[in-house]
Amino acid sequence: MADGYLTTHVLDTGRGAPAGGMDITLYRIEGTNRLKLAQMTTNADGRTDAPILPKGQFAPGVYELLFDAGAYLEASAARRDTPGFLDQIPLRFGISDPDAHYHVPLLLSPYGYTTYRGS
């Protein structure tokens, strides 16, 4: 069994605080198909309460995290435009090492975002 797992952390750089209350959906990409694996909401620290893809379910492949940034920004009163500039943010990435911890953070503001492979 693989020991790897997937986590995320969402920080609202516009407010300088964690982005609590954001919905995130995880998909596995197989050819042209998207298979929904998990849906979670960030806690007050901007993290999910458990790994998005835990040990035992972790496998090499292509995945997509879909962050519902638009609803979060609207609820946090950060969105001033209608419609807002950002809505859903898809991050597609590959997992190659079944025993590694993959951490995919999102740094978010109402008009931009950044991501990277964290630790």
CSV table of N, CA and C in Angstrom, one decimal:
chain,number,residue,atom,x,y,z
A,1,MET,N,0.8,-1.2,0.0
A,1,MET,CA,0.0,0.0,0.0
A,1,MET,C,0.9,1.2,0.0
A,2,ALA,N,0.5,2.2,-0.8
A,2,ALA,CA,1.3,3.5,-0.9
A,2,ALA,C,1.1,4.3,0.4
A,3,ASP,N,2.1,5.0,0.8
A,3,ASP,CA,2.1,5.9,2.0
A,3,ASP,C,1.8,7.3,1.6
A,4,GLY,N,1.7,7.7,0.4
A,4,GLY,CA,1.5,9.1,0.0
A,4,GLY,C,0.1,9.6,0.3
A,5,TYR,N,0.0,10.9,0.3
A,5,TYR,CA,-1.3,11.6,0.5
A,5,TYR,C,-1.3,13.0,0.0
A,6,LEU,N,-2.4,13.6,-0.2
A,6,LEU,CA,-2.6,14.9,-0.8
A,6,LEU,C,-3.3,15.9,0.2
A,7,THR,N,-2.7,17.0,0.4
A,7,THR,CA,-3.2,18.1,1.2
A,7,THR,C,-3.2,19.4,0.5
A,8,THR,N,-3.9,20.4,1.0
A,8,THR,CA,-3.9,21.7,0.5
A,8,THR,C,-4.1,22.7,1.6
A,9,HIS,N,-3.8,24.0,1.3
A,9,HIS,CA,-3.9,25.1,2.3
A,9,HIS,C,-4.3,26.3,1.4
A,10,VAL,N,-5.4,27.0,1.8
A,10,VAL,CA,-5.8,28.2,1.0
A,10,VAL,C,-5.6,29.4,1.9
A,11,LEU,N,-4.8,30.3,1.4
A,11,LEU,CA,-4.6,31.6,2.1
A,11,LEU,C,-5.2,32.7,1.3
A,12,ASP,N,-5.9,33.6,1.9
A,12,ASP,CA,-6.5,34.8,1.3
A,12,ASP,C,-5.5,35.9,1.5
A,13,THR,N,-4.7,36.2,0.5
A,13,THR,CA,-3.7,37.2,0.6
A,13,THR,C,-4.2,38.6,0.6
A,14,GLY,N,-5.4,38.8,0.1
A,14,GLY,CA,-6.1,40.1,0.1
A,14,GLY,C,-6.5,40.5,1.5
A,15,ARG,N,-6.8,39.5,2.3
A,15,ARG,CA,-7.2,39.8,3.7
A,15,ARG,C,-6.0,39.5,4.7
A,16,GLY,N,-5.0,38.7,4.2
A,16,GLY,CA,-3.9,38.3,5.1
A,16,GLY,C,-4.4,37.3,6.1
A,17,ALA,N,-5.2,36.3,5.7
A,17,ALA,CA,-5.8,35.4,6.6
A,17,ALA,C,-6.1,34.1,5.9
A,18,PRO,N,-6.2,33.0,6.6
A,18,PRO,CA,-6.6,31.7,6.0
A,18,PRO,C,-8.0,31.9,5.3
A,19,ALA,N,-8.2,31.1,4.3
A,19,ALA,CA,-9.5,31.1,3.6
A,19,ALA,C,-10.4,30.0,4.1
A,20,GLY,N,-11.1,30.2,5.2
A,20,GLY,CA,-12.0,29.2,5.7
A,20,GLY,C,-13.3,29.3,5.0
A,21,GLY,N,-13.9,28.1,4.8
A,21,GLY,CA,-15.3,28.0,4.2
A,21,GLY,C,-15.3,27.9,2.7
A,22,MET,N,-14.1,27.6,2.1
A,22,MET,CA,-14.1,27.4,0.7
A,22,MET,C,-14.3,25.9,0.3
A,23,ASP,N,-15.2,25.7,-0.6
A,23,ASP,CA,-15.4,24.3,-1.1
A,23,ASP,C,-14.3,24.0,-2.1
A,24,ILE,N,-13.8,22.7,-2.0
A,24,ILE,CA,-12.8,22.2,-2.9
A,24,ILE,C,-13.3,20.8,-3.4
A,25,THR,N,-13.1,20.5,-4.6
A,25,THR,CA,-13.5,19.2,-5.2
A,25,THR,C,-12.2,18.6,-5.8
A,26,LEU,N,-12.0,17.3,-5.6
A,26,LEU,CA,-10.9,16.6,-6.2
A,26,LEU,C,-11.4,15.7,-7.3
A,27,TYR,N,-10.7,15.7,-8.4
A,27,TYR,CA,-11.0,14.8,-9.5
A,27,TYR,C,-9.8,14.0,-9.9
A,28,ARG,N,-10.0,12.8,-10.4
A,28,ARG,CA,-8.9,12.1,-11.1
A,28,ARG,C,-9.2,12.2,-12.6
A,29,ILE,N,-8.2,12.5,-13.4
A,29,ILE,CA,-8.4,12.7,-14.8
A,29,ILE,C,-7.9,11.4,-15.5
A,30,GLU,N,-8.8,10.8,-16.2
A,30,GLU,CA,-8.5,9.6,-17.0
A,30,GLU,C,-9.0,9.8,-18.4
A,31,GLY,N,-8.0,10.1,-19.3
A,31,GLY,CA,-8.3,10.5,-20.7
A,31,GLY,C,-9.1,11.8,-20.7
A,32,THR,N,-10.3,11.7,-21.2
A,32,THR,CA,-11.2,12.9,-21.3
A,32,THR,C,-12.2,12.9,-20.1
A,33,ASN,N,-12.1,11.9,-19.3
A,33,ASN,CA,-13.1,11.8,-18.2
A,33,ASN,C,-12.5,12.4,-16.9
A,34,ARG,N,-13.4,13.0,-16.1
A,34,ARG,CA,-13.1,13.5,-14.7
A,34,ARG,C,-13.9,12.6,-13.8
A,35,LEU,N,-13.2,11.9,-12.9
A,35,LEU,CA,-13.8,11.1,-11.9
A,35,LEU,C,-13.8,11.8,-10.5
A,36,LYS,N,-14.9,12.2,-10.0
A,36,LYS,CA,-15.0,12.9,-8.7
A,36,LYS,C,-14.6,12.0,-7.6
A,37,LEU,N,-13.5,12.4,-6.8
A,37,LEU,CA,-13.0,11.5,-5.7
A,37,LEU,C,-13.4,12.1,-4.3
A,38,ALA,N,-13.5,13.4,-4.2
A,38,ALA,CA,-13.8,14.0,-2.9
A,38,ALA,C,-14.3,15.4,-3.0
A,39,GLN,N,-15.0,15.8,-2.0
A,39,GLN,CA,-15.4,17.2,-1.9
A,39,GLN,C,-15.3,17.6,-0.4
A,40,MET,N,-14.6,18.7,-0.2
A,40,MET,CA,-14.4,19.1,1.2
A,40,MET,C,-14.5,20.7,1.3
A,41,THR,N,-14.6,21.2,2.5
A,41,THR,CA,-14.6,22.6,2.8
A,41,THR,C,-13.5,22.9,3.7
A,42,THR,N,-12.8,24.0,3.4
A,42,THR,CA,-11.7,24.4,4.3
A,42,THR,C,-12.2,24.9,5.6
A,43,ASN,N,-11.4,24.6,6.7
A,43,ASN,CA,-11.7,25.0,8.0
A,43,ASN,C,-11.2,26.4,8.3
A,44,ALA,N,-11.3,26.9,9.5
A,44,ALA,CA,-10.9,28.2,9.9
A,44,ALA,C,-9.4,28.5,9.6
A,45,ASP,N,-8.6,27.4,9.5
A,45,ASP,CA,-7.1,27.6,9.2
A,45,ASP,C,-6.9,27.5,7.7
A,46,GLY,N,-7.9,27.4,6.9
A,46,GLY,CA,-7.7,27.3,5.4
A,46,GLY,C,-7.3,26.0,4.9
A,47,ARG,N,-7.4,24.9,5.8
A,47,ARG,CA,-7.0,23.6,5.4
A,47,ARG,C,-8.3,22.7,5.5
A,48,THR,N,-8.2,21.5,4.9
A,48,THR,CA,-9.2,20.5,5.1
A,48,THR,C,-9.0,19.7,6.4
A,49,ASP,N,-10.0,19.2,7.0
A,49,ASP,CA,-9.8,18.5,8.3
A,49,ASP,C,-9.0,17.2,8.1
A,50,ALA,N,-9.0,16.7,6.9
A,50,ALA,CA,-8.3,15.4,6.7
A,50,ALA,C,-7.7,15.6,5.3
A,51,PRO,N,-6.7,14.7,5.0
A,51,PRO,CA,-6.1,14.8,3.6
A,51,PRO,C,-7.2,14.7,2.5
A,52,ILE,N,-7.1,15.4,1.5
A,52,ILE,CA,-8.1,15.3,0.4
A,52,ILE,C,-8.0,14.0,-0.3
A,53,LEU,N,-6.8,13.4,-0.4
A,53,LEU,CA,-6.6,12.1,-0.9
A,53,LEU,C,-5.7,11.4,0.1
A,54,PRO,N,-6.3,10.5,1.0
A,54,PRO,CA,-5.6,9.9,2.1
A,54,PRO,C,-4.8,8.7,1.6
A,55,LYS,N,-3.9,8.2,2.5
A,55,LYS,CA,-3.2,7.0,2.3
A,55,LYS,C,-4.2,5.9,2.0
A,56,GLY,N,-3.9,5.0,1.2
A,56,GLY,CA,-4.8,3.9,0.8
A,56,GLY,C,-5.6,4.2,-0.4
A,57,GLN,N,-5.8,5.5,-0.7
A,57,GLN,CA,-6.5,5.9,-1.9
A,57,GLN,C,-5.6,6.6,-2.9
A,58,PHE,N,-4.4,6.9,-2.4
A,58,PHE,CA,-3.4,7.7,-3.2
A,58,PHE,C,-2.7,6.8,-4.3
A,59,ALA,N,-2.7,7.3,-5.5
A,59,ALA,CA,-2.1,6.6,-6.6
A,59,ALA,C,-1.5,7.5,-7.6
A,60,PRO,N,-0.4,7.1,-8.3
A,60,PRO,CA,0.1,8.0,-9.4
A,60,PRO,C,-1.0,8.3,-10.4
A,61,GLY,N,-0.9,9.4,-11.1
A,61,GLY,CA,-1.9,9.8,-12.1
A,61,GLY,C,-2.0,11.3,-12.2
A,62,VAL,N,-3.0,11.7,-13.0
A,62,VAL,CA,-3.3,13.1,-13.2
A,62,VAL,C,-4.6,13.5,-12.4
A,63,TYR,N,-4.5,14.6,-11.6
A,63,TYR,CA,-5.6,15.0,-10.8
A,63,TYR,C,-5.9,16.5,-11.0
A,64,GLU,N,-7.1,16.9,-10.5
A,64,GLU,CA,-7.5,18.3,-10.6
A,64,GLU,C,-8.2,18.6,-9.3
A,65,LEU,N,-7.7,19.7,-8.7
A,65,LEU,CA,-8.4,20.3,-7.6
A,65,LEU,C,-9.2,21.5,-8.1
A,66,LEU,N,-10.4,21.6,-7.8
A,66,LEU,CA,-11.3,22.7,-8.2
A,66,LEU,C,-11.7,23.5,-7.0
A,67,PHE,N,-11.2,24.7,-6.9
A,67,PHE,CA,-11.4,25.6,-5.8
A,67,PHE,C,-12.6,26.5,-6.1
A,68,ASP,N,-13.6,26.6,-5.3
A,68,ASP,CA,-14.8,27.4,-5.5
A,68,ASP,C,-14.5,28.8,-4.9
A,69,ALA,N,-13.5,29.5,-5.6
A,69,ALA,CA,-13.1,30.8,-5.1
A,69,ALA,C,-14.1,31.9,-5.2
A,70,GLY,N,-15.0,31.9,-6.2
A,70,GLY,CA,-16.0,32.9,-6.4
A,70,GLY,C,-17.0,33.0,-5.2
A,71,ALA,N,-17.5,31.8,-4.8
A,71,ALA,CA,-18.4,31.8,-3.7
A,71,ALA,C,-17.7,32.2,-2.4
A,72,TYR,N,-16.5,31.8,-2.2
A,72,TYR,CA,-15.7,32.2,-1.0
A,72,TYR,C,-15.5,33.7,-1.0
A,73,LEU,N,-15.1,34.3,-2.1
A,73,LEU,CA,-14.8,35.7,-2.2
A,73,LEU,C,-16.1,36.5,-2.0
A,74,GLU,N,-17.2,36.1,-2.6
A,74,GLU,CA,-18.5,36.7,-2.4
A,74,GLU,C,-18.9,36.7,-0.9
A,75,ALA,N,-18.8,35.5,-0.3
A,75,ALA,CA,-19.2,35.4,1.1
A,75,ALA,C,-18.3,36.2,2.1
A,76,SER,N,-17.1,36.4,1.7
A,76,SER,CA,-16.1,37.1,2.6
A,76,SER,C,-16.2,38.6,2.3
A,77,ALA,N,-17.1,39.1,1.4
A,77,ALA,CA,-17.2,40.5,1.0
A,77,ALA,C,-16.0,41.0,0.3
A,78,ALA,N,-15.1,40.2,-0.2
A,78,ALA,CA,-13.9,40.6,-0.9
A,78,ALA,C,-14.3,41.0,-2.3
A,79,ARG,N,-15.3,40.4,-2.9
A,79,ARG,CA,-15.7,40.6,-4.3
A,79,ARG,C,-16.5,41.9,-4.3
A,80,ARG,N,-16.0,42.8,-5.2
A,80,ARG,CA,-16.7,44.1,-5.4
A,80,ARG,C,-17.4,44.2,-6.7
A,81,ASP,N,-17.0,43.4,-7.7
A,81,ASP,CA,-17.5,43.4,-9.0
A,81,ASP,C,-18.6,42.3,-9.2
A,82,THR,N,-19.6,42.5,-10.0
A,82,THR,CA,-20.5,41.5,-10.4
A,82,THR,C,-20.6,41.4,-11.9
A,83,PRO,N,-20.3,40.2,-12.4
A,83,PRO,CA,-19.7,39.1,-11.8
A,83,PRO,C,-18.2,39.4,-11.4
A,84,GLY,N,-17.8,38.6,-10.4
A,84,GLY,CA,-16.4,38.7,-10.0
A,84,GLY,C,-15.4,38.2,-11.0
A,85,PHE,N,-14.2,38.7,-10.9
A,85,PHE,CA,-13.1,38.3,-11.8
A,85,PHE,C,-12.8,36.8,-11.8
A,86,LEU,N,-12.7,36.3,-10.5
A,86,LEU,CA,-12.4,34.9,-10.4
A,86,LEU,C,-13.6,34.1,-9.9
A,87,ASP,N,-13.8,32.9,-10.4
A,87,ASP,CA,-14.9,32.0,-10.0
A,87,ASP,C,-14.3,30.7,-9.5
A,88,GLN,N,-14.4,29.7,-10.4
A,88,GLN,CA,-13.8,28.4,-10.0
A,88,GLN,C,-12.4,28.4,-10.6
A,89,ILE,N,-11.5,27.9,-9.7
A,89,ILE,CA,-10.0,27.8,-10.1
A,89,ILE,C,-9.7,26.3,-10.2
A,90,PRO,N,-9.4,25.8,-11.4
A,90,PRO,CA,-9.0,24.4,-11.6
A,90,PRO,C,-7.5,24.3,-11.6
A,91,LEU,N,-6.9,23.4,-10.8
A,91,LEU,CA,-5.5,23.2,-10.8
A,91,LEU,C,-5.3,21.7,-11.2
A,92,ARG,N,-4.7,21.5,-12.3
A,92,ARG,CA,-4.4,20.1,-12.8
A,92,ARG,C,-3.0,19.8,-12.6
A,93,PHE,N,-2.7,18.7,-12.0
A,93,PHE,CA,-1.3,18.3,-11.7
A,93,PHE,C,-1.1,16.8,-11.7
A,94,GLY,N,0.1,16.4,-11.8
A,94,GLY,CA,0.5,15.0,-11.8
A,94,GLY,C,1.1,14.5,-10.5
A,95,ILE,N,0.7,13.3,-10.1
A,95,ILE,CA,1.3,12.6,-9.0
A,95,ILE,C,2.1,11.4,-9.5
A,96,SER,N,3.4,11.4,-9.3
A,96,SER,CA,4.3,10.3,-9.8
A,96,SER,C,4.9,9.4,-8.7
A,97,ASP,N,5.0,9.9,-7.5
A,97,ASP,CA,5.6,9.2,-6.4
A,97,ASP,C,4.5,8.7,-5.4
A,98,PRO,N,4.1,7.4,-5.4
A,98,PRO,CA,3.0,7.0,-4.6
A,98,PRO,C,3.3,7.0,-3.1
A,99,ASP,N,4.5,7.3,-2.7
A,99,ASP,CA,4.9,7.3,-1.3
A,99,ASP,C,5.2,8.7,-0.8
A,100,ALA,N,4.9,9.7,-1.6
A,100,ALA,CA,5.2,11.1,-1.2
A,100,ALA,C,4.0,11.8,-0.7
A,101,HIS,N,4.3,12.9,0.1
A,101,HIS,CA,3.2,13.8,0.5
A,101,HIS,C,3.2,14.9,-0.5
A,102,TYR,N,2.1,15.1,-1.2
A,102,TYR,CA,1.9,16.2,-2.2
A,102,TYR,C,1.0,17.2,-1.5
A,103,HIS,N,1.5,18.4,-1.5
A,103,HIS,CA,0.8,19.5,-0.8
A,103,HIS,C,0.7,20.6,-1.9
A,104,VAL,N,-0.6,21.0,-2.2
A,104,VAL,CA,-0.9,22.0,-3.3
A,104,VAL,C,-1.6,23.2,-2.7
A,105,PRO,N,-0.8,24.2,-2.2
A,105,PRO,CA,-1.5,25.4,-1.7
A,105,PRO,C,-2.0,26.3,-2.7
A,106,LEU,N,-2.9,27.2,-2.3
A,106,LEU,CA,-3.5,28.2,-3.2
A,106,LEU,C,-3.4,29.5,-2.4
A,107,LEU,N,-2.7,30.5,-3.0
A,107,LEU,CA,-2.7,31.9,-2.5
A,107,LEU,C,-3.6,32.7,-3.3
A,108,LEU,N,-4.6,33.3,-2.7
A,108,LEU,CA,-5.8,33.9,-3.4
A,108,LEU,C,-6.0,35.3,-3.0
A,109,SER,N,-6.3,36.1,-4.0
A,109,SER,CA,-6.9,37.5,-3.8
A,109,SER,C,-8.0,37.6,-4.8
A,110,PRO,N,-8.8,38.7,-4.7
A,110,PRO,CA,-10.0,38.8,-5.7
A,110,PRO,C,-9.6,38.9,-7.1
A,111,TYR,N,-8.3,39.2,-7.4
A,111,TYR,CA,-7.9,39.4,-8.8
A,111,TYR,C,-6.8,38.5,-9.3
A,112,GLY,N,-6.4,37.5,-8.5
A,112,GLY,CA,-5.3,36.7,-8.9
A,112,GLY,C,-5.0,35.6,-7.9
A,113,TYR,N,-4.2,34.6,-8.3
A,113,TYR,CA,-3.9,33.5,-7.5
A,113,TYR,C,-2.5,32.9,-7.9
A,114,THR,N,-1.9,32.2,-6.9
A,114,THR,CA,-0.7,31.5,-7.2
A,114,THR,C,-0.7,30.2,-6.5
A,115,THR,N,0.0,29.2,-7.1
A,115,THR,CA,0.0,27.9,-6.5
A,115,THR,C,1.5,27.3,-6.7
A,116,TYR,N,1.8,26.3,-6.0
A,116,TYR,CA,3.1,25.6,-6.1
A,116,TYR,C,3.0,24.3,-5.4
A,117,ARG,N,4.0,23.5,-5.6
A,117,ARG,CA,4.1,22.2,-4.9
A,117,ARG,C,4.8,22.5,-3.5
A,118,GLY,N,4.0,22.4,-2.5
A,118,GLY,CA,4.5,22.7,-1.2
A,118,GLY,C,5.1,21.5,-0.5
A,119,SER,N,5.4,21.6,0.8
A,119,SER,CA,5.9,20.5,1.6
A,119,SER,C,5.1,20.2,2.8
